[in-house]
Tab-separated table of C-alpha atoms in Angstrom:
chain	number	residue	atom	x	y	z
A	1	UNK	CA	0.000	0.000	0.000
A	2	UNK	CA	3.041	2.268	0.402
A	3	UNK	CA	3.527	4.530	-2.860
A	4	UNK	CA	6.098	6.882	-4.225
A	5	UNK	CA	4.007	9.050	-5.993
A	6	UNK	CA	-0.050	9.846	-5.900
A	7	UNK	CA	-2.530	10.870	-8.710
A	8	UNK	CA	-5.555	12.387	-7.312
A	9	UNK	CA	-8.912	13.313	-8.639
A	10	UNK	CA	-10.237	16.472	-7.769
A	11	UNK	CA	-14.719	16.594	-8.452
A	12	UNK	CA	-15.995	13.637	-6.441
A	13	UNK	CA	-12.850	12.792	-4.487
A	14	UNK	CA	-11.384	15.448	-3.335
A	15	UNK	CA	-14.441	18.165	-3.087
A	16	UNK	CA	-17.929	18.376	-4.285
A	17	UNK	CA	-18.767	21.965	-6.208
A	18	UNK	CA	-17.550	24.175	-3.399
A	19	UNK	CA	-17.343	21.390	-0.062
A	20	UNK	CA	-14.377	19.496	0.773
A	21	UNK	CA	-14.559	16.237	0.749
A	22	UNK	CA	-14.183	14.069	4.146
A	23	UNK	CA	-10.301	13.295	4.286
A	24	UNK	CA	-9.104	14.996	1.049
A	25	UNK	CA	-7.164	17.387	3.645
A	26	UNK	CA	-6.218	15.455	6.427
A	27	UNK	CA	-4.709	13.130	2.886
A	28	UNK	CA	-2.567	15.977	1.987
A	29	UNK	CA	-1.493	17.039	5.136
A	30	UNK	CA	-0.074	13.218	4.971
A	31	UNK	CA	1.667	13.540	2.235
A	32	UNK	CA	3.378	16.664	2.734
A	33	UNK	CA	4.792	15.239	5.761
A	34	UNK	CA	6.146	12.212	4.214
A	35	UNK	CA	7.838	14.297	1.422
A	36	UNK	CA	5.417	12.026	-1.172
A	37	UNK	CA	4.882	13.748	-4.641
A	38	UNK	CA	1.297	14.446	-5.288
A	39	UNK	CA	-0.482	15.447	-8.227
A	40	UNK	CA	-3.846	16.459	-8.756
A	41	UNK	CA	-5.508	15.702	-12.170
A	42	UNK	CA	-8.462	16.476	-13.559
A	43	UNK	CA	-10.565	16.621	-16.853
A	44	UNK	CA	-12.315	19.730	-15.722
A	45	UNK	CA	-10.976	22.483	-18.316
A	46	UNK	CA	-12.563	25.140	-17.178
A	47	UNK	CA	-10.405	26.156	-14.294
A	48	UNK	CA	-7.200	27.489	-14.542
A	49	UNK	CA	-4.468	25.984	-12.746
A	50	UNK	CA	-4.364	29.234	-10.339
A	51	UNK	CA	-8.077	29.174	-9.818
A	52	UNK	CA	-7.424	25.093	-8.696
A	53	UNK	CA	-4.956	26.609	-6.531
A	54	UNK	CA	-7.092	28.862	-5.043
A	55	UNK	CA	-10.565	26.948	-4.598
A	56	UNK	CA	-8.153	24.246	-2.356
A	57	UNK	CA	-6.801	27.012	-0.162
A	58	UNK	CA	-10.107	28.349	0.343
A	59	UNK	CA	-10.919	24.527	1.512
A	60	UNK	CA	-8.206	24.470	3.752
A	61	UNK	CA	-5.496	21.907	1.212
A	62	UNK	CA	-2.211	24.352	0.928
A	63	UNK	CA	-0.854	23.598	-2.694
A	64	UNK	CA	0.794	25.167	-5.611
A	65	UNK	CA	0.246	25.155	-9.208
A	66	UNK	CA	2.897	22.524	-9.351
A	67	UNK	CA	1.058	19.814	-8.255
A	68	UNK	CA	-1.897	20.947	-10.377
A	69	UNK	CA	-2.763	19.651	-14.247
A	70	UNK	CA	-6.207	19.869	-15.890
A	71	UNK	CA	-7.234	18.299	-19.354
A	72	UNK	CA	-6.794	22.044	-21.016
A	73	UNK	CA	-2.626	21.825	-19.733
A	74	UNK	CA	-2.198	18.436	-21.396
A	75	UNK	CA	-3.841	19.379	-24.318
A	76	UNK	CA	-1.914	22.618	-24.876
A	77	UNK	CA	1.182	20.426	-23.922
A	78	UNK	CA	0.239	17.710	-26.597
A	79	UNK	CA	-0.700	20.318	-29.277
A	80	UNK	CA	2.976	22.129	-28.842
A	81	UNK	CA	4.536	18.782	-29.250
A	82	UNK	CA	3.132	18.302	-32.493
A	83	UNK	CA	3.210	21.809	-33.988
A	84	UNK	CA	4.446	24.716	-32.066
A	85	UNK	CA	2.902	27.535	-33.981
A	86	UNK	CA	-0.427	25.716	-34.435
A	87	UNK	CA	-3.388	27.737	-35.534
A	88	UNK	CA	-6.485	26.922	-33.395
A	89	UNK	CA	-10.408	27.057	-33.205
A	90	UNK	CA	-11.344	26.689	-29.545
A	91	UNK	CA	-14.757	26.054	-27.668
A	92	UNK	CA	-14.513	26.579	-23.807
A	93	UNK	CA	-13.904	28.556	-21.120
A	94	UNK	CA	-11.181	30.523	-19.254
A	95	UNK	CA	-8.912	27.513	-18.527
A	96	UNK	CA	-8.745	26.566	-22.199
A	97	UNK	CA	-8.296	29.571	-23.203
A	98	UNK	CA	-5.394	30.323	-20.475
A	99	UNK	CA	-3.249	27.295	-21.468
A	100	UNK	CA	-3.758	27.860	-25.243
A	101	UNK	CA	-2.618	31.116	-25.138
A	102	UNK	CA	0.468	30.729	-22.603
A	103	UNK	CA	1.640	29.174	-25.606
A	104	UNK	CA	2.749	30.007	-28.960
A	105	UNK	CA	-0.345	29.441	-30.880
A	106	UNK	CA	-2.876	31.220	-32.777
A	107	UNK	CA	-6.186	31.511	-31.478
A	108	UNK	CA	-8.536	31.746	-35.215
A	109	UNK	CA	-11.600	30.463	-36.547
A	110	UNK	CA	-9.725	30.491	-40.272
A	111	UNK	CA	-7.594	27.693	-41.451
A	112	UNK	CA	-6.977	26.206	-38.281
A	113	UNK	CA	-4.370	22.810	-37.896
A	114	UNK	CA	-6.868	21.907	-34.553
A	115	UNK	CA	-10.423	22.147	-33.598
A	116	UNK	CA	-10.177	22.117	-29.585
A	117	UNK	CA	-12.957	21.294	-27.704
A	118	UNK	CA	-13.564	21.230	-23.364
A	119	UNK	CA	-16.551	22.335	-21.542
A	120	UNK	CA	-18.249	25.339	-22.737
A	121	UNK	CA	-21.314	26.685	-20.336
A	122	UNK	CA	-22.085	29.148	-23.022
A	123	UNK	CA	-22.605	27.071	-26.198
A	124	UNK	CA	-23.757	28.150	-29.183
A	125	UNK	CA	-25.599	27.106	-32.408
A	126	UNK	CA	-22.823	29.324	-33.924
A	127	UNK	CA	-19.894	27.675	-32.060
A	128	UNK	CA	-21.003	23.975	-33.003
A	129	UNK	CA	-21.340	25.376	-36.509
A	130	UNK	CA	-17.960	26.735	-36.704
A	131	UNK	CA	-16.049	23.863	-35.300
A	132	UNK	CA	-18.254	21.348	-37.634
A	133	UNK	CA	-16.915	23.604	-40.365
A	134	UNK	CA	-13.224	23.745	-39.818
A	135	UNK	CA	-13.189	19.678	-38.878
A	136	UNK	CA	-14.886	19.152	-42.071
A	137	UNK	CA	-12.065	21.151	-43.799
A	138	UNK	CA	-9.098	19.027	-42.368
A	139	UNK	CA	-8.646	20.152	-39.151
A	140	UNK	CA	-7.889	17.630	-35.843
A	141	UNK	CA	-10.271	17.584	-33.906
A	142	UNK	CA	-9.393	17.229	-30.405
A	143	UNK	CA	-11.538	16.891	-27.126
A	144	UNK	CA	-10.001	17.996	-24.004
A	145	UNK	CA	-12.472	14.988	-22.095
A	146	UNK	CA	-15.395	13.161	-22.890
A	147	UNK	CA	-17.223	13.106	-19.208
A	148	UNK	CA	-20.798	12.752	-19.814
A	149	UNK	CA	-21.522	14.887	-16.947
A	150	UNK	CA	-19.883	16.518	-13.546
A	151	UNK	CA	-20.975	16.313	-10.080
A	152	UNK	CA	-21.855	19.716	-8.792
A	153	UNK	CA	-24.129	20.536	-5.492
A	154	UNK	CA	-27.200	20.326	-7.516
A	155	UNK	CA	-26.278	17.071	-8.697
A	156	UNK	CA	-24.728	15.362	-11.606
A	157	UNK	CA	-24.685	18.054	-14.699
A	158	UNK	CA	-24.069	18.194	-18.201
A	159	UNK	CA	-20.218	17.618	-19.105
A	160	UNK	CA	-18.134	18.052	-22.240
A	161	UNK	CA	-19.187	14.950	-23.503
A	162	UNK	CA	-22.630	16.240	-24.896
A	163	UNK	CA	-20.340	19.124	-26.806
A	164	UNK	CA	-18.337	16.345	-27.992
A	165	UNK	CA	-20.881	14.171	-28.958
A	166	UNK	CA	-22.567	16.959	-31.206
A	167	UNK	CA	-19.491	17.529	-33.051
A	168	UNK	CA	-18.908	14.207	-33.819
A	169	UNK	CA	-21.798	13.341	-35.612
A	170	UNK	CA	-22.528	16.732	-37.268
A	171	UNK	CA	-19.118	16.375	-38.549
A	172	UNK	CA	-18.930	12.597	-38.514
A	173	UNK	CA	-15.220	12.523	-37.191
A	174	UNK	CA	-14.061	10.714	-34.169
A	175	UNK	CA	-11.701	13.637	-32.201
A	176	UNK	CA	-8.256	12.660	-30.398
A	177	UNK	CA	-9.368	12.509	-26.793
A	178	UNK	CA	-6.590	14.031	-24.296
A	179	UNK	CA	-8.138	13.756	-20.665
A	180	UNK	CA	-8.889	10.376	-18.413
A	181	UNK	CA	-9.518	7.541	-19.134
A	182	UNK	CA	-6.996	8.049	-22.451
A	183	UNK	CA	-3.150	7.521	-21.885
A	184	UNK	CA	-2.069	11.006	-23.250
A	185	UNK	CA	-3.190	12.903	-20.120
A	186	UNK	CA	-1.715	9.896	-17.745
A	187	UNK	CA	1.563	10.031	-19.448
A	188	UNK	CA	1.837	13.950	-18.877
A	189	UNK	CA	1.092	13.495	-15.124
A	190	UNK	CA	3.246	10.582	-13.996
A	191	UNK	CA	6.211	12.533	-16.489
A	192	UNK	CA	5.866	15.540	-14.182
A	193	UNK	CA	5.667	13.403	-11.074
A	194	UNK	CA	8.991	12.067	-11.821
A	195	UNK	CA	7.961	8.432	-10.501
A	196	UNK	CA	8.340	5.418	-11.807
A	197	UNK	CA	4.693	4.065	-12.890
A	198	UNK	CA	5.343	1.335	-10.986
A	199	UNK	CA	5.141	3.410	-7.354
A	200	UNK	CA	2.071	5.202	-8.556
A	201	UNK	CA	-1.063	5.444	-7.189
A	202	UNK	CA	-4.095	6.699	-8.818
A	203	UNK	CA	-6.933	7.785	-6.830
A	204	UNK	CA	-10.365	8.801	-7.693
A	205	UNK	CA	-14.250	8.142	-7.688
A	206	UNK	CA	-15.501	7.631	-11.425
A	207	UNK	CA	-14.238	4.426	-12.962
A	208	UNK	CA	-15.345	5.153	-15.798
A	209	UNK	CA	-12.668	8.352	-15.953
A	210	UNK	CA	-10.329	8.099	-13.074
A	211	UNK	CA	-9.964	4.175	-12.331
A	212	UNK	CA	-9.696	3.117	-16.405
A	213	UNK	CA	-7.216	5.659	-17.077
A	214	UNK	CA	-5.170	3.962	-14.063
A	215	UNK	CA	-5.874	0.785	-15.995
A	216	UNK	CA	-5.189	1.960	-19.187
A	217	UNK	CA	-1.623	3.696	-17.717
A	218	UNK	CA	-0.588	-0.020	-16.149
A	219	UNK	CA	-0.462	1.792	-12.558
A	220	UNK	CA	-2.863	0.706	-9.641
A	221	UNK	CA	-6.308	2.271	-8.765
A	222	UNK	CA	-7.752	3.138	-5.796
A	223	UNK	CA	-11.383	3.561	-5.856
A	224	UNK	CA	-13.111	6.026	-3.179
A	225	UNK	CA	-17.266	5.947	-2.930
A	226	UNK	CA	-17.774	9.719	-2.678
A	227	UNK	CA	-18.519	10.595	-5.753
A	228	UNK	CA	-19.640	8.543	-9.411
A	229	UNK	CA	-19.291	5.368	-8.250
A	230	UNK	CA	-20.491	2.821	-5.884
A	231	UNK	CA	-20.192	-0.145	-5.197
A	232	UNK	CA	-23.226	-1.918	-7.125
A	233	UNK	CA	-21.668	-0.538	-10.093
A	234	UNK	CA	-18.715	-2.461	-9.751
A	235	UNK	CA	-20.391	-5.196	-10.222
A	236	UNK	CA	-20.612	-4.926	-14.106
A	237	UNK	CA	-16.941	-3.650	-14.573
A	238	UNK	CA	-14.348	-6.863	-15.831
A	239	UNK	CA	-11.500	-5.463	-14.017
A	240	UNK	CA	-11.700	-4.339	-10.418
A	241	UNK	CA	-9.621	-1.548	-8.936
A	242	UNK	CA	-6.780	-2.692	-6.672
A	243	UNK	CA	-8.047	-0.763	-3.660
A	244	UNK	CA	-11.829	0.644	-3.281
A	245	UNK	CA	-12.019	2.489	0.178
A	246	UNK	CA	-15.337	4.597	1.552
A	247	UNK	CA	-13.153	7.617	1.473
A	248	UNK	CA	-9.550	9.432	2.025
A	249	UNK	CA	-9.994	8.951	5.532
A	250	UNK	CA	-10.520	5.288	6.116
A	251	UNK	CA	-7.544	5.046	3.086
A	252	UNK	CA	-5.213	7.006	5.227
A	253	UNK	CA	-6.305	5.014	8.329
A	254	UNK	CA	-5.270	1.842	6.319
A	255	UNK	CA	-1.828	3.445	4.855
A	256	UNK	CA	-0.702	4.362	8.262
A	257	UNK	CA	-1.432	0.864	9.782
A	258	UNK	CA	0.136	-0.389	7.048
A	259	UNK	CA	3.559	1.222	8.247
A	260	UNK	CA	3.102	0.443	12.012
Protein backbone atom coordinates (compact mmCIF):
# COMPACT_ATOMS: atom_id res chain seq x y z
CA UNK A 1 0.00 0.00 0.00
CA UNK A 2 3.04 2.27 0.40
CA UNK A 3 3.53 4.53 -2.86
CA UNK A 4 6.10 6.88 -4.22
CA UNK A 5 4.01 9.05 -5.99
CA UNK A 6 -0.05 9.85 -5.90
CA UNK A 7 -2.53 10.87 -8.71
CA UNK A 8 -5.56 12.39 -7.31
CA UNK A 9 -8.91 13.31 -8.64
CA UNK A 10 -10.24 16.47 -7.77
CA UNK A 11 -14.72 16.59 -8.45
CA UNK A 12 -15.99 13.64 -6.44
CA UNK A 13 -12.85 12.79 -4.49
CA UNK A 14 -11.38 15.45 -3.34
CA UNK A 15 -14.44 18.16 -3.09
CA UNK A 16 -17.93 18.38 -4.28
CA UNK A 17 -18.77 21.96 -6.21
CA UNK A 18 -17.55 24.17 -3.40
CA UNK A 19 -17.34 21.39 -0.06
CA UNK A 20 -14.38 19.50 0.77
CA UNK A 21 -14.56 16.24 0.75
CA UNK A 22 -14.18 14.07 4.15
CA UNK A 23 -10.30 13.30 4.29
CA UNK A 24 -9.10 15.00 1.05
CA UNK A 25 -7.16 17.39 3.65
CA UNK A 26 -6.22 15.46 6.43
CA UNK A 27 -4.71 13.13 2.89
CA UNK A 28 -2.57 15.98 1.99
CA UNK A 29 -1.49 17.04 5.14
CA UNK A 30 -0.07 13.22 4.97
CA UNK A 31 1.67 13.54 2.23
CA UNK A 32 3.38 16.66 2.73
CA UNK A 33 4.79 15.24 5.76
CA UNK A 34 6.15 12.21 4.21
CA UNK A 35 7.84 14.30 1.42
CA UNK A 36 5.42 12.03 -1.17
CA UNK A 37 4.88 13.75 -4.64
CA UNK A 38 1.30 14.45 -5.29
CA UNK A 39 -0.48 15.45 -8.23
CA UNK A 40 -3.85 16.46 -8.76
CA UNK A 41 -5.51 15.70 -12.17
CA UNK A 42 -8.46 16.48 -13.56
CA UNK A 43 -10.57 16.62 -16.85
CA UNK A 44 -12.31 19.73 -15.72
CA UNK A 45 -10.98 22.48 -18.32
CA UNK A 46 -12.56 25.14 -17.18
CA UNK A 47 -10.41 26.16 -14.29
CA UNK A 48 -7.20 27.49 -14.54
CA UNK A 49 -4.47 25.98 -12.75
CA UNK A 50 -4.36 29.23 -10.34
CA UNK A 51 -8.08 29.17 -9.82
CA UNK A 52 -7.42 25.09 -8.70
CA UNK A 53 -4.96 26.61 -6.53
CA UNK A 54 -7.09 28.86 -5.04
CA UNK A 55 -10.57 26.95 -4.60
CA UNK A 56 -8.15 24.25 -2.36
CA UNK A 57 -6.80 27.01 -0.16
CA UNK A 58 -10.11 28.35 0.34
CA UNK A 59 -10.92 24.53 1.51
CA UNK A 60 -8.21 24.47 3.75
CA UNK A 61 -5.50 21.91 1.21
CA UNK A 62 -2.21 24.35 0.93
CA UNK A 63 -0.85 23.60 -2.69
CA UNK A 64 0.79 25.17 -5.61
CA UNK A 65 0.25 25.16 -9.21
CA UNK A 66 2.90 22.52 -9.35
CA UNK A 67 1.06 19.81 -8.26
CA UNK A 68 -1.90 20.95 -10.38
CA UNK A 69 -2.76 19.65 -14.25
CA UNK A 70 -6.21 19.87 -15.89
CA UNK A 71 -7.23 18.30 -19.35
CA UNK A 72 -6.79 22.04 -21.02
CA UNK A 73 -2.63 21.83 -19.73
CA UNK A 74 -2.20 18.44 -21.40
CA UNK A 75 -3.84 19.38 -24.32
CA UNK A 76 -1.91 22.62 -24.88
CA UNK A 77 1.18 20.43 -23.92
CA UNK A 78 0.24 17.71 -26.60
CA UNK A 79 -0.70 20.32 -29.28
CA UNK A 80 2.98 22.13 -28.84
CA UNK A 81 4.54 18.78 -29.25
CA UNK A 82 3.13 18.30 -32.49
CA UNK A 83 3.21 21.81 -33.99
CA UNK A 84 4.45 24.72 -32.07
CA UNK A 85 2.90 27.54 -33.98
CA UNK A 86 -0.43 25.72 -34.44
CA UNK A 87 -3.39 27.74 -35.53
CA UNK A 88 -6.49 26.92 -33.40
CA UNK A 89 -10.41 27.06 -33.20
CA UNK A 90 -11.34 26.69 -29.54
CA UNK A 91 -14.76 26.05 -27.67
CA UNK A 92 -14.51 26.58 -23.81
CA UNK A 93 -13.90 28.56 -21.12
CA UNK A 94 -11.18 30.52 -19.25
CA UNK A 95 -8.91 27.51 -18.53
CA UNK A 96 -8.74 26.57 -22.20
CA UNK A 97 -8.30 29.57 -23.20
CA UNK A 98 -5.39 30.32 -20.48
CA UNK A 99 -3.25 27.29 -21.47
CA UNK A 100 -3.76 27.86 -25.24
CA UNK A 101 -2.62 31.12 -25.14
CA UNK A 102 0.47 30.73 -22.60
CA UNK A 103 1.64 29.17 -25.61
CA UNK A 104 2.75 30.01 -28.96
CA UNK A 105 -0.35 29.44 -30.88
CA UNK A 106 -2.88 31.22 -32.78
CA UNK A 107 -6.19 31.51 -31.48
CA UNK A 108 -8.54 31.75 -35.21
CA UNK A 109 -11.60 30.46 -36.55
CA UNK A 110 -9.72 30.49 -40.27
CA UNK A 111 -7.59 27.69 -41.45
CA UNK A 112 -6.98 26.21 -38.28
CA UNK A 113 -4.37 22.81 -37.90
CA UNK A 114 -6.87 21.91 -34.55
CA UNK A 115 -10.42 22.15 -33.60
CA UNK A 116 -10.18 22.12 -29.58
CA UNK A 117 -12.96 21.29 -27.70
CA UNK A 118 -13.56 21.23 -23.36
CA UNK A 119 -16.55 22.33 -21.54
CA UNK A 120 -18.25 25.34 -22.74
CA UNK A 121 -21.31 26.69 -20.34
CA UNK A 122 -22.09 29.15 -23.02
CA UNK A 123 -22.60 27.07 -26.20
CA UNK A 124 -23.76 28.15 -29.18
CA UNK A 125 -25.60 27.11 -32.41
CA UNK A 126 -22.82 29.32 -33.92
CA UNK A 127 -19.89 27.68 -32.06
CA UNK A 128 -21.00 23.98 -33.00
CA UNK A 129 -21.34 25.38 -36.51
CA UNK A 130 -17.96 26.73 -36.70
CA UNK A 131 -16.05 23.86 -35.30
CA UNK A 132 -18.25 21.35 -37.63
CA UNK A 133 -16.92 23.60 -40.37
CA UNK A 134 -13.22 23.74 -39.82
CA UNK A 135 -13.19 19.68 -38.88
CA UNK A 136 -14.89 19.15 -42.07
CA UNK A 137 -12.07 21.15 -43.80
CA UNK A 138 -9.10 19.03 -42.37
CA UNK A 139 -8.65 20.15 -39.15
CA UNK A 140 -7.89 17.63 -35.84
CA UNK A 141 -10.27 17.58 -33.91
CA UNK A 142 -9.39 17.23 -30.40
CA UNK A 143 -11.54 16.89 -27.13
CA UNK A 144 -10.00 18.00 -24.00
CA UNK A 145 -12.47 14.99 -22.10
CA UNK A 146 -15.40 13.16 -22.89
CA UNK A 147 -17.22 13.11 -19.21
CA UNK A 148 -20.80 12.75 -19.81
CA UNK A 149 -21.52 14.89 -16.95
CA UNK A 150 -19.88 16.52 -13.55
CA UNK A 151 -20.97 16.31 -10.08
CA UNK A 152 -21.85 19.72 -8.79
CA UNK A 153 -24.13 20.54 -5.49
CA UNK A 154 -27.20 20.33 -7.52
CA UNK A 155 -26.28 17.07 -8.70
CA UNK A 156 -24.73 15.36 -11.61
CA UNK A 157 -24.69 18.05 -14.70
CA UNK A 158 -24.07 18.19 -18.20
CA UNK A 159 -20.22 17.62 -19.11
CA UNK A 160 -18.13 18.05 -22.24
CA UNK A 161 -19.19 14.95 -23.50
CA UNK A 162 -22.63 16.24 -24.90
CA UNK A 163 -20.34 19.12 -26.81
CA UNK A 164 -18.34 16.35 -27.99
CA UNK A 165 -20.88 14.17 -28.96
CA UNK A 166 -22.57 16.96 -31.21
CA UNK A 167 -19.49 17.53 -33.05
CA UNK A 168 -18.91 14.21 -33.82
CA UNK A 169 -21.80 13.34 -35.61
CA UNK A 170 -22.53 16.73 -37.27
CA UNK A 171 -19.12 16.37 -38.55
CA UNK A 172 -18.93 12.60 -38.51
CA UNK A 173 -15.22 12.52 -37.19
CA UNK A 174 -14.06 10.71 -34.17
CA UNK A 175 -11.70 13.64 -32.20
CA UNK A 176 -8.26 12.66 -30.40
CA UNK A 177 -9.37 12.51 -26.79
CA UNK A 178 -6.59 14.03 -24.30
CA UNK A 179 -8.14 13.76 -20.66
CA UNK A 180 -8.89 10.38 -18.41
CA UNK A 181 -9.52 7.54 -19.13
CA UNK A 182 -7.00 8.05 -22.45
CA UNK A 183 -3.15 7.52 -21.89
CA UNK A 184 -2.07 11.01 -23.25
CA UNK A 185 -3.19 12.90 -20.12
CA UNK A 186 -1.71 9.90 -17.75
CA UNK A 187 1.56 10.03 -19.45
CA UNK A 188 1.84 13.95 -18.88
CA UNK A 189 1.09 13.49 -15.12
CA UNK A 190 3.25 10.58 -14.00
CA UNK A 191 6.21 12.53 -16.49
CA UNK A 192 5.87 15.54 -14.18
CA UNK A 193 5.67 13.40 -11.07
CA UNK A 194 8.99 12.07 -11.82
CA UNK A 195 7.96 8.43 -10.50
CA UNK A 196 8.34 5.42 -11.81
CA UNK A 197 4.69 4.07 -12.89
CA UNK A 198 5.34 1.33 -10.99
CA UNK A 199 5.14 3.41 -7.35
CA UNK A 200 2.07 5.20 -8.56
CA UNK A 201 -1.06 5.44 -7.19
CA UNK A 202 -4.09 6.70 -8.82
CA UNK A 203 -6.93 7.79 -6.83
CA UNK A 204 -10.36 8.80 -7.69
CA UNK A 205 -14.25 8.14 -7.69
CA UNK A 206 -15.50 7.63 -11.42
CA UNK A 207 -14.24 4.43 -12.96
CA UNK A 208 -15.35 5.15 -15.80
CA UNK A 209 -12.67 8.35 -15.95
CA UNK A 210 -10.33 8.10 -13.07
CA UNK A 211 -9.96 4.17 -12.33
CA UNK A 212 -9.70 3.12 -16.41
CA UNK A 213 -7.22 5.66 -17.08
CA UNK A 214 -5.17 3.96 -14.06
CA UNK A 215 -5.87 0.78 -15.99
CA UNK A 216 -5.19 1.96 -19.19
CA UNK A 217 -1.62 3.70 -17.72
CA UNK A 218 -0.59 -0.02 -16.15
CA UNK A 219 -0.46 1.79 -12.56
CA UNK A 220 -2.86 0.71 -9.64
CA UNK A 221 -6.31 2.27 -8.77
CA UNK A 222 -7.75 3.14 -5.80
CA UNK A 223 -11.38 3.56 -5.86
CA UNK A 224 -13.11 6.03 -3.18
CA UNK A 225 -17.27 5.95 -2.93
CA UNK A 226 -17.77 9.72 -2.68
CA UNK A 227 -18.52 10.60 -5.75
CA UNK A 228 -19.64 8.54 -9.41
CA UNK A 229 -19.29 5.37 -8.25
CA UNK A 230 -20.49 2.82 -5.88
CA UNK A 231 -20.19 -0.14 -5.20
CA UNK A 232 -23.23 -1.92 -7.12
CA UNK A 233 -21.67 -0.54 -10.09
CA UNK A 234 -18.72 -2.46 -9.75
CA UNK A 235 -20.39 -5.20 -10.22
CA UNK A 236 -20.61 -4.93 -14.11
CA UNK A 237 -16.94 -3.65 -14.57
CA UNK A 238 -14.35 -6.86 -15.83
CA UNK A 239 -11.50 -5.46 -14.02
CA UNK A 240 -11.70 -4.34 -10.42
CA UNK A 241 -9.62 -1.55 -8.94
CA UNK A 242 -6.78 -2.69 -6.67
CA UNK A 243 -8.05 -0.76 -3.66
CA UNK A 244 -11.83 0.64 -3.28
CA UNK A 245 -12.02 2.49 0.18
CA UNK A 246 -15.34 4.60 1.55
CA UNK A 247 -13.15 7.62 1.47
CA UNK A 248 -9.55 9.43 2.02
CA UNK A 249 -9.99 8.95 5.53
CA UNK A 250 -10.52 5.29 6.12
CA UNK A 251 -7.54 5.05 3.09
CA UNK A 252 -5.21 7.01 5.23
CA UNK A 253 -6.31 5.01 8.33
CA UNK A 254 -5.27 1.84 6.32
CA UNK A 255 -1.83 3.44 4.85
CA UNK A 256 -0.70 4.36 8.26
CA UNK A 257 -1.43 0.86 9.78
CA UNK A 258 0.14 -0.39 7.05
CA UNK A 259 3.56 1.22 8.25
CA UNK A 260 3.10 0.44 12.01
Amino acid sequence: MQYEGYIIDLDGTTYRGNEIIEGAKEFIDYLLKENKPYLFLTNNSTYTQEAVVKKLKKLGIETTVNHVMTSSVATANYIERQNDHARCYMIGEEGLFDALTQKKFTLTDKNCHYVIVGLDRDITYAKLARATTLIREGATFIATNTDAAIPTEKGLQPGNGAIVSALTVSSGVNPLIIGKPEKIIMEEAIKQLGVEKENVLMIGDNYNTDIKAGINAGIDTLLVLTGFTSREDLKNVDIQPTYISENLIEWLKKLKGSTV
